mmCIF file of C-alpha atoms in Angstrom:
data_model
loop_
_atom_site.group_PDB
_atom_site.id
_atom_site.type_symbol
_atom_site.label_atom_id
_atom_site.label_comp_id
_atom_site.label_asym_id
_atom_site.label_seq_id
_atom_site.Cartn_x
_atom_site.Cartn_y
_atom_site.Cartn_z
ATOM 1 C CA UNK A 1 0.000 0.000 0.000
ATOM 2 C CA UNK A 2 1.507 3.498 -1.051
ATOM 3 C CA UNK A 3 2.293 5.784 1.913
ATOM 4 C CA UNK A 4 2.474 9.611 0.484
ATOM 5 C CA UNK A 5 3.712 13.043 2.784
ATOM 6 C CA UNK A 6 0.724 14.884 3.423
ATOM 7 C CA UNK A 7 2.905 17.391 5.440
ATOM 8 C CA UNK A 8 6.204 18.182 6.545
ATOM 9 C CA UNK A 9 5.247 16.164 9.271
ATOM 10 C CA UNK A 10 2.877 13.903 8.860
ATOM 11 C CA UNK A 11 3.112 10.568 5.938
ATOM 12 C CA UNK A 12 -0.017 8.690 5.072
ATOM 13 C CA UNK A 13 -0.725 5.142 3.951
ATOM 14 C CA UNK A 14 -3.499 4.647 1.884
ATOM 15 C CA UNK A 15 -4.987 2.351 -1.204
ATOM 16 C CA UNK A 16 -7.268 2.812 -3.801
ATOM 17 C CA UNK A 17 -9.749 1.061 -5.401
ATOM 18 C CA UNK A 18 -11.826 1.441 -8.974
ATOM 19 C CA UNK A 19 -11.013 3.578 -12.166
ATOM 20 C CA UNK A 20 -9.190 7.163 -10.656
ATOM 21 C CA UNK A 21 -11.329 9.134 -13.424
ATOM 22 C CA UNK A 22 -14.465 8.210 -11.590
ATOM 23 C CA UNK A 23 -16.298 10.394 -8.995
ATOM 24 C CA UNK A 24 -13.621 10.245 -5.460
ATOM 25 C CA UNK A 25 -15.057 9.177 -2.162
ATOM 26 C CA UNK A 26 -12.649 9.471 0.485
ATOM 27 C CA UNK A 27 -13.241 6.974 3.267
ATOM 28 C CA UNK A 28 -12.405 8.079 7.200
ATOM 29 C CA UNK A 29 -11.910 5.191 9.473
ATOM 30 C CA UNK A 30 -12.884 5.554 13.274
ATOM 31 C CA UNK A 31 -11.073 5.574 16.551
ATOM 32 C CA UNK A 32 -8.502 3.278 16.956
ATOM 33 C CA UNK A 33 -8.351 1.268 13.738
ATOM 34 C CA UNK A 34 -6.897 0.631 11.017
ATOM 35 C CA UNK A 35 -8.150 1.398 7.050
ATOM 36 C CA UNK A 36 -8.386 -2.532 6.928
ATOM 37 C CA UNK A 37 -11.796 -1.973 8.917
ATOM 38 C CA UNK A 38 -13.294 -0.483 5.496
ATOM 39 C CA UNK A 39 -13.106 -4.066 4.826
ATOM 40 C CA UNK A 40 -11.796 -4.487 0.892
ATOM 41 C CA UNK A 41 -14.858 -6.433 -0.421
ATOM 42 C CA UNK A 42 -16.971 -3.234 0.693
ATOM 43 C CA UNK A 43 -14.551 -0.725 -1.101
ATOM 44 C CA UNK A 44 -14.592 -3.160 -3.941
ATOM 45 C CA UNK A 45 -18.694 -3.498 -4.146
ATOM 46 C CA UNK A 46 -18.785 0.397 -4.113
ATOM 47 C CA UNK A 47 -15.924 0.796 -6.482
ATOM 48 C CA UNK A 48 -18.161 -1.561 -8.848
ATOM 49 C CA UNK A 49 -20.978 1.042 -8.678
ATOM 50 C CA UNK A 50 -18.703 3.945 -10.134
ATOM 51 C CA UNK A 51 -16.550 5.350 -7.308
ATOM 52 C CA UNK A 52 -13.070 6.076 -7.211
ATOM 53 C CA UNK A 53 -12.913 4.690 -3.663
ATOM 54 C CA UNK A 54 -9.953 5.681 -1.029
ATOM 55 C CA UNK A 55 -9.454 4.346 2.268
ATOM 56 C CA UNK A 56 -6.649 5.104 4.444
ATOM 57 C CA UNK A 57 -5.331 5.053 8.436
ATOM 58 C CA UNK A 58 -5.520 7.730 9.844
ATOM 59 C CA UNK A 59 -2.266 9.571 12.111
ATOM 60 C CA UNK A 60 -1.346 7.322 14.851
ATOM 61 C CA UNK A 61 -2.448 4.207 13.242
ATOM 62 C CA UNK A 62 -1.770 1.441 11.006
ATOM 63 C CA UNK A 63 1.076 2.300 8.512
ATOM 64 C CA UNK A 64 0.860 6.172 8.605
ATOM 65 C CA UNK A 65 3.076 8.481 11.089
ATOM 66 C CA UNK A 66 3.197 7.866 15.100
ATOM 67 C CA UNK A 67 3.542 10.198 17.657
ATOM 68 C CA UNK A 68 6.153 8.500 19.721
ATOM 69 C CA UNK A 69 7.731 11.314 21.380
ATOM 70 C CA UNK A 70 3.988 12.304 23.119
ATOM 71 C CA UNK A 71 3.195 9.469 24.862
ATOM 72 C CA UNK A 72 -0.053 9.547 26.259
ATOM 73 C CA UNK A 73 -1.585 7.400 29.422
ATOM 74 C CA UNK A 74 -5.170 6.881 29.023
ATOM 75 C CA UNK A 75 -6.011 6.802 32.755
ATOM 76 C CA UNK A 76 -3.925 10.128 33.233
ATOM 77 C CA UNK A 77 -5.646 11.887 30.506
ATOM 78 C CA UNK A 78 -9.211 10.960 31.492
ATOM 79 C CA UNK A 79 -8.722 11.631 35.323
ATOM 80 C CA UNK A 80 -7.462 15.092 34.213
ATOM 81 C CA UNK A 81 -10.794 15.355 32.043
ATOM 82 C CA UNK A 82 -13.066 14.301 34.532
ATOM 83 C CA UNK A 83 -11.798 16.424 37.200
ATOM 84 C CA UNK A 84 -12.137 19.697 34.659
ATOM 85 C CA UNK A 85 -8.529 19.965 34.489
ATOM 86 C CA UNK A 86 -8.196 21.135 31.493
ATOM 87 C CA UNK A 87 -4.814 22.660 30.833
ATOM 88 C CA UNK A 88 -3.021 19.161 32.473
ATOM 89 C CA UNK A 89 -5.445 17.317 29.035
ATOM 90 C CA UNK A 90 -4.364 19.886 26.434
ATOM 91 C CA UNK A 91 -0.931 19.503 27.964
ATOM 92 C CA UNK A 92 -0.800 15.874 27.217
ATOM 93 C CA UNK A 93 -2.387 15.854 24.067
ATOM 94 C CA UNK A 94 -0.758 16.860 20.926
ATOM 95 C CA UNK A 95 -2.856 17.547 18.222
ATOM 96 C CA UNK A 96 -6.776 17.919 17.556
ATOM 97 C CA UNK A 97 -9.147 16.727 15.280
ATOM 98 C CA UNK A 98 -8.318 19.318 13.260
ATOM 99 C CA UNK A 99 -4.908 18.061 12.284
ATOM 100 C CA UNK A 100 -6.877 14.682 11.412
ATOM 101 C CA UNK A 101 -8.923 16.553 9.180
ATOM 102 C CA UNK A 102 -6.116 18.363 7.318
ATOM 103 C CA UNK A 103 -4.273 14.801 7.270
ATOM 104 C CA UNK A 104 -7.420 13.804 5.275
ATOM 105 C CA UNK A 105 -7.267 17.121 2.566
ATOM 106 C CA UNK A 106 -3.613 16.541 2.256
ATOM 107 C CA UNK A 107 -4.031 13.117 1.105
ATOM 108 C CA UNK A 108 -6.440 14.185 -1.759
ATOM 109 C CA UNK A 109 -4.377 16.820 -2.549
ATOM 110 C CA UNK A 110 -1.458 14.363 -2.679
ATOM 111 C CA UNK A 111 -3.167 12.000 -5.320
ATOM 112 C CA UNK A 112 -4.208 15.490 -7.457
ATOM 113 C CA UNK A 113 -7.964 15.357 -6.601
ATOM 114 C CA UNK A 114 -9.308 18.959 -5.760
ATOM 115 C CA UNK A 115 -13.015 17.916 -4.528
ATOM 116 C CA UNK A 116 -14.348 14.562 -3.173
ATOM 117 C CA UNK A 117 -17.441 12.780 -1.510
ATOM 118 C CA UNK A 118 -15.998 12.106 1.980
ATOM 119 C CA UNK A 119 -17.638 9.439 4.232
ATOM 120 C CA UNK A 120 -16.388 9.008 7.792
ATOM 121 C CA UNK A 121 -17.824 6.678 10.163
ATOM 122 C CA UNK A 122 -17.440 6.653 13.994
ATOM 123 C CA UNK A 123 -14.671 9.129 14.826
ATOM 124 C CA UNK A 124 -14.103 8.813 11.316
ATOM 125 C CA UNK A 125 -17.702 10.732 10.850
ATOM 126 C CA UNK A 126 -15.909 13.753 13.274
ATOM 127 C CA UNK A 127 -13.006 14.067 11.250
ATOM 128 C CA UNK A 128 -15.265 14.060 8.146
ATOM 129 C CA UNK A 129 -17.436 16.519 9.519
ATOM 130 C CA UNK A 130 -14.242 18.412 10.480
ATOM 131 C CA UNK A 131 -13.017 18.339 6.783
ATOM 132 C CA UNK A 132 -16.279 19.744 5.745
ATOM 133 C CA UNK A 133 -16.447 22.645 8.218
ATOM 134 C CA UNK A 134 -13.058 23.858 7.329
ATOM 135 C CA UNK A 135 -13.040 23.302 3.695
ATOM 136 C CA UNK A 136 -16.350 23.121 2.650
ATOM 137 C CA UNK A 137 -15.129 24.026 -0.692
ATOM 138 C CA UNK A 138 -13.270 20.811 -1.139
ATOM 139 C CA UNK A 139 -16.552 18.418 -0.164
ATOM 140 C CA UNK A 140 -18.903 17.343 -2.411
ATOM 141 C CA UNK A 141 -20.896 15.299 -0.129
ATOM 142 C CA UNK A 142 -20.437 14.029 3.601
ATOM 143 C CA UNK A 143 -21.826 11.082 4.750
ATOM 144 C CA UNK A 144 -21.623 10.792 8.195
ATOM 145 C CA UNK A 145 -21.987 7.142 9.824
ATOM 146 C CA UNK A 146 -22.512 5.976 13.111
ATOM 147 C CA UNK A 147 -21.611 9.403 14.262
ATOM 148 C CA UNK A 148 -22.043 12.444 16.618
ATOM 149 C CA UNK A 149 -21.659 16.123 16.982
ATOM 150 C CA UNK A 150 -19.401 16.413 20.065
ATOM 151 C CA UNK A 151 -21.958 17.589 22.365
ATOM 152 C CA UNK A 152 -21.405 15.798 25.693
ATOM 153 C CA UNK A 153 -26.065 15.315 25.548
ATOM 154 C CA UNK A 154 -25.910 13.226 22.627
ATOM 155 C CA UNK A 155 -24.678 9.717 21.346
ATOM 156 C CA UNK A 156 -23.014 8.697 24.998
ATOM 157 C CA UNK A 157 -22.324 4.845 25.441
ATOM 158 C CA UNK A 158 -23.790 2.347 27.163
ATOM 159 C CA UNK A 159 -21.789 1.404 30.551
ATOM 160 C CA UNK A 160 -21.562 -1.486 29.031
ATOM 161 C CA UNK A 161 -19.764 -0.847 25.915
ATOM 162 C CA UNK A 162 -17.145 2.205 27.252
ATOM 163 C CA UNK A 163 -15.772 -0.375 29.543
ATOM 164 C CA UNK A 164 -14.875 -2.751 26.355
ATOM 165 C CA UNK A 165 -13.420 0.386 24.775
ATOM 166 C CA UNK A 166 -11.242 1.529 27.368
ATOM 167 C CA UNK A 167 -10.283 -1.615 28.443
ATOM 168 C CA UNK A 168 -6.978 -2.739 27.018
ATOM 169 C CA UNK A 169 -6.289 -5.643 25.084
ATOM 170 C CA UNK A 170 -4.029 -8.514 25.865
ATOM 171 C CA UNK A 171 -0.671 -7.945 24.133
ATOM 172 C CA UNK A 172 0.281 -11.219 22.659
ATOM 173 C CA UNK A 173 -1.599 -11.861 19.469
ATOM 174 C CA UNK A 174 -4.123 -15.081 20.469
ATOM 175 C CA UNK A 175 -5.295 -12.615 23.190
ATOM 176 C CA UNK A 176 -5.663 -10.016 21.778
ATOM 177 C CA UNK A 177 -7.398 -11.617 18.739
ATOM 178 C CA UNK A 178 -9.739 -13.467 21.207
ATOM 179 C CA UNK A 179 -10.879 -10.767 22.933
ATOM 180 C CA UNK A 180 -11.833 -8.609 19.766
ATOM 181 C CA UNK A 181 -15.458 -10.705 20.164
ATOM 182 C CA UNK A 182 -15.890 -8.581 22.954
ATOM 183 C CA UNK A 183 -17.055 -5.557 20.535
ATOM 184 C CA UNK A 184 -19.966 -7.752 20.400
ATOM 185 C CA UNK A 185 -21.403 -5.682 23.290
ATOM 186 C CA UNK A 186 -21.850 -2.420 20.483
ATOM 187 C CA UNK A 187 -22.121 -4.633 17.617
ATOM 188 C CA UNK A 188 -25.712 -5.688 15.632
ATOM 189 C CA UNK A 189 -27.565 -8.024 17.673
ATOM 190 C CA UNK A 190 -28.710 -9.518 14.413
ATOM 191 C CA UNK A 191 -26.114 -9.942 12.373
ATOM 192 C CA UNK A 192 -23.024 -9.776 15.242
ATOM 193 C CA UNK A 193 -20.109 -12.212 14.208
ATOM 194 C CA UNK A 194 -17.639 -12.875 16.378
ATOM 195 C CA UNK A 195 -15.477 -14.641 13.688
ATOM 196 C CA UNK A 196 -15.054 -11.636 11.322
ATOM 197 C CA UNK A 197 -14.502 -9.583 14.272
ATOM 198 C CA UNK A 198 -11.460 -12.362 15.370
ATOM 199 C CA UNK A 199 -10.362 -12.371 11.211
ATOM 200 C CA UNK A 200 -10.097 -8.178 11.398
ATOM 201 C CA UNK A 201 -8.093 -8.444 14.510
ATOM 202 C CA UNK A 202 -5.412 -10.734 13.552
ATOM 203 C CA UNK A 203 -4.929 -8.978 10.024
ATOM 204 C CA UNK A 204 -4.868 -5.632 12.046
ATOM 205 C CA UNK A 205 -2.368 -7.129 14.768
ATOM 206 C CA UNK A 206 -0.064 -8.527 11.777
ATOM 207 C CA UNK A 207 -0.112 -5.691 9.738
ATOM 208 C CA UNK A 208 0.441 -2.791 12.327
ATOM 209 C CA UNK A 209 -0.100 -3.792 15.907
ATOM 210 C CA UNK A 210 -0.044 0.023 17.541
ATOM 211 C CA UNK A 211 -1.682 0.562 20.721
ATOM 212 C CA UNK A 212 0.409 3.610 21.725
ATOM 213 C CA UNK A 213 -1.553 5.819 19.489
ATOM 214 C CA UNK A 214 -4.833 5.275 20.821
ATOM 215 C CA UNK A 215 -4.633 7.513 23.780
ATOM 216 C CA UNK A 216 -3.679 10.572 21.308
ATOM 217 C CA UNK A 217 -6.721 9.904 19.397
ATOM 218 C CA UNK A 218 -8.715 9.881 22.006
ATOM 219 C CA UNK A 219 -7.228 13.329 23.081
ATOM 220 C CA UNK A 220 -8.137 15.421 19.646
ATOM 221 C CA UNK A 221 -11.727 13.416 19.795
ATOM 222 C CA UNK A 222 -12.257 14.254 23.417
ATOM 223 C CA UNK A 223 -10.529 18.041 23.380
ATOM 224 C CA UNK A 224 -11.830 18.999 19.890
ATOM 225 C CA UNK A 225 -15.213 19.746 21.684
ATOM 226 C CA UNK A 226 -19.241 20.633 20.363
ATOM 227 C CA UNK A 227 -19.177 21.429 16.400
ATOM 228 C CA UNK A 228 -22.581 21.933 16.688
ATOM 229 C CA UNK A 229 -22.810 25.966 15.872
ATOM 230 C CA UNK A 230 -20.655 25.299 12.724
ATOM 231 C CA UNK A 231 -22.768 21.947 11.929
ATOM 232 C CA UNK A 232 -25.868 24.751 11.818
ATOM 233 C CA UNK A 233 -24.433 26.452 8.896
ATOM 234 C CA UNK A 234 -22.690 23.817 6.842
ATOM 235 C CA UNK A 235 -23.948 24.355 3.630
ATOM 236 C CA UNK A 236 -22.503 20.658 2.306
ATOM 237 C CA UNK A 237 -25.052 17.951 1.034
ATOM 238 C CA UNK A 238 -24.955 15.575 4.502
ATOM 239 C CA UNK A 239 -26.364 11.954 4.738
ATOM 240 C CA UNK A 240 -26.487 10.631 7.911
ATOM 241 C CA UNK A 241 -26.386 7.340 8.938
ATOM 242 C CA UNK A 242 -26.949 5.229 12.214
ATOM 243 C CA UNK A 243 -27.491 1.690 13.732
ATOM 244 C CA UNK A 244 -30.555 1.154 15.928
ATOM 245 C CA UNK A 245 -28.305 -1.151 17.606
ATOM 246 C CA UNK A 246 -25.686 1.116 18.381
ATOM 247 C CA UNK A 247 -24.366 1.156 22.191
ATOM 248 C CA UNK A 248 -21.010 2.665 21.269
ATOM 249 C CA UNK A 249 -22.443 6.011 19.895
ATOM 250 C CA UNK A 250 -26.390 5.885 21.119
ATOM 251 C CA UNK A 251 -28.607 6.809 17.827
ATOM 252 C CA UNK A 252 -29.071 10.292 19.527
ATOM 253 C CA UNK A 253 -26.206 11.783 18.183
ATOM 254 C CA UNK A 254 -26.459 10.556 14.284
ATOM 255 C CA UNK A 255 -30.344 12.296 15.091
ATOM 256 C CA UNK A 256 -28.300 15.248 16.605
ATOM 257 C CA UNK A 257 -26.462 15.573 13.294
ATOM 258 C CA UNK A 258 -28.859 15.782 11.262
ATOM 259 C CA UNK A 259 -31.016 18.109 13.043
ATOM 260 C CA UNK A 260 -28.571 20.541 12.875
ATOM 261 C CA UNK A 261 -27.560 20.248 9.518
ATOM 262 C CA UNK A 262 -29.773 21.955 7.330
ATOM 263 C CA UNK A 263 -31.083 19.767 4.860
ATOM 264 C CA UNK A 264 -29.565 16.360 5.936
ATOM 265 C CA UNK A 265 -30.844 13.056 4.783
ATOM 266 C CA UNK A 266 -31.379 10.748 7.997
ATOM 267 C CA UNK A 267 -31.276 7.117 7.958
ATOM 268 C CA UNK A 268 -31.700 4.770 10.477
ATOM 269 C CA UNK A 269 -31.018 1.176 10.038
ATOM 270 C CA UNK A 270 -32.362 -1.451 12.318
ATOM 271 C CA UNK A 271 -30.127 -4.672 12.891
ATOM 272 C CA UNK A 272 -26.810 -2.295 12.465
ATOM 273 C CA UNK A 273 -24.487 -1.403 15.976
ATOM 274 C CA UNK A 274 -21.431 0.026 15.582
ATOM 275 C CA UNK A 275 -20.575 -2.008 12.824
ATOM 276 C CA UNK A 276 -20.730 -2.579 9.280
ATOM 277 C CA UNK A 277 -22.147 -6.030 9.012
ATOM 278 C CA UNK A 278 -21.911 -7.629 5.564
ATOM 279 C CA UNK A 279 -25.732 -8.432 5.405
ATOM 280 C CA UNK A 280 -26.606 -4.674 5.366
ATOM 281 C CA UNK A 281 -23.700 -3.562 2.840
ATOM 282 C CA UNK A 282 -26.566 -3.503 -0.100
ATOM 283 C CA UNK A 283 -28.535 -1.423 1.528
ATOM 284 C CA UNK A 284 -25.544 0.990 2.749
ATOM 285 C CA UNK A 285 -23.802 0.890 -0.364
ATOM 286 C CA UNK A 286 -26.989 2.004 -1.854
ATOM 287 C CA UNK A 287 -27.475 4.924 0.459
ATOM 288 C CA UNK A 288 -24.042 6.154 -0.564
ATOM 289 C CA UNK A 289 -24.111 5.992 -4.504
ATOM 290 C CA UNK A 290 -27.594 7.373 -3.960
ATOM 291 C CA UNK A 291 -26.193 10.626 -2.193
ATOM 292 C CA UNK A 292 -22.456 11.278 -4.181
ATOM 293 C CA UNK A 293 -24.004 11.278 -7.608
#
């Protein structure tokens, strides 16, 4: 997979799929993993329907630059965030979901594309919101999946499933593939398969096992606050999509979205978590030709 300089700083591994002179759609993975979660028989489908389709990992992950020399300690950071000590969580933190968004624009830029349908999902869905606030120019369409606006009222998770995601995984490779099925707790009740989740895990471990850089993800998702005064007057054609099932991101906050931004296209999907599951890729797939004609 090709790994371009989006910045002085910053070097980002992505891959392509589908003819380069068709329409772009720029995919944003979410917090903590790697581009091989757009899994490639997805890109593929949607590459089949006319897209030029991108995915990519995102700073701090996968095969794209680490921030070594900030290490962050989870536990540290959210003590100082509970407590309201602010300064001791920018401190610690060394770059915001801004940065992530610009990371994003650089990489088109890098392959020559000017404009492009950008779809984010998860944390992915804030950095592609992010990209559309601050170059609304540059987005043709957002979709934003699985989502929320920042606002601390809207799309909070279930007991439940925060204690999965801040929990740490084992380090050696059977354990931390085995307990992957444990994002069953956020996935679809439906269609929730604990062997795909296993088969991502161990490609992810081989490939780039990275757990350093999840605590300065968490920092620019946490410290990037509320975008919901500039959500009110993006002026970018928005679909919004969310999981009934979703414990990870509560359905409130993909509603939150699109209340705010005018003119978005809601849809709600019953039988989908926090996940993508392979039954309802039709249906999504659909939904996102449908809106970056």
């Amino acid at each position: 997979m090709p790994i371009v300089d989006v910045s002085p700083e910053v070097s980002i591994a992505y891959q392509g799929f589908g003819d380069t002179g068709d329409p772009p759609v720029l995919l944003v993975m979410g917090f903590g993993a790697q581009m091989l979660a757009w899994h490639e028989d997805f890109c593929q489908a949607l590459a089949d329907r006319g897209r030029y389709v991108i995915r990519y990992d995102n700073r701090d992950c996968g095969l794209s630059t680490r921030f070594d020399e900030h290490p962050v300690d989870i536990g540290r950071f959210m003590a100082a965030v509970s407590s309201g000590d602010v300064a001791a969580a920018l401190a610690m933190a060394p770059y915001r979901m801004t940065d992530m968004a610009d990371d994003g624009l650089g990489l088109l830029t890098a392959l020559g594309i000017e404009r492009a349908h950008v779809v984010g999902t998860s944390m992915g869905g804030m950095i592609a919101q992010t990209m559309a606030l601050s170059a609304p120019q540059r987005v043709l369409t957002l979709t934003s999946m699985m989502s929320s606006t920042g606002e601390p009222d809207y799309g909070q998770p279930s007991p439940e499933a925060q204690a999965v995601l801040f929990s740490p995984r084992p380090a050696d490779r059977d354990g931390y593939v085995e307990a992957a099925a444990k994002e069953l707790v956020w996935g679809s009740r439906r269609y929730g398969d604990p062997a795909a989740l296993r088969e991502l895990a161990a490609e992810s471990y081989d490939r780039a096992y990275y757990p350093e850089g999840i605590g300065r993800q968490l920092g620019a998702m946490i410290l990037s606050g509320s975008r919901a005064a500039a959500l009110r007057g993006l002026r970018v054609p928005t679909l919004v999509i969310h999981g009934l099932d979703d414990t990870l991101i509560a359905p409130s906050g993909g509603k939150r979205t699109a209340e705010l931004v005018p003119g978005a296209e809601l849809l709600l999907i019953p039988d989908m978590g926090h996940d993508r599951p392979r039954e309802l890729w039709p249906q999504l797939i659909d939904a996102i030709v449908a809106h970056t004609v």
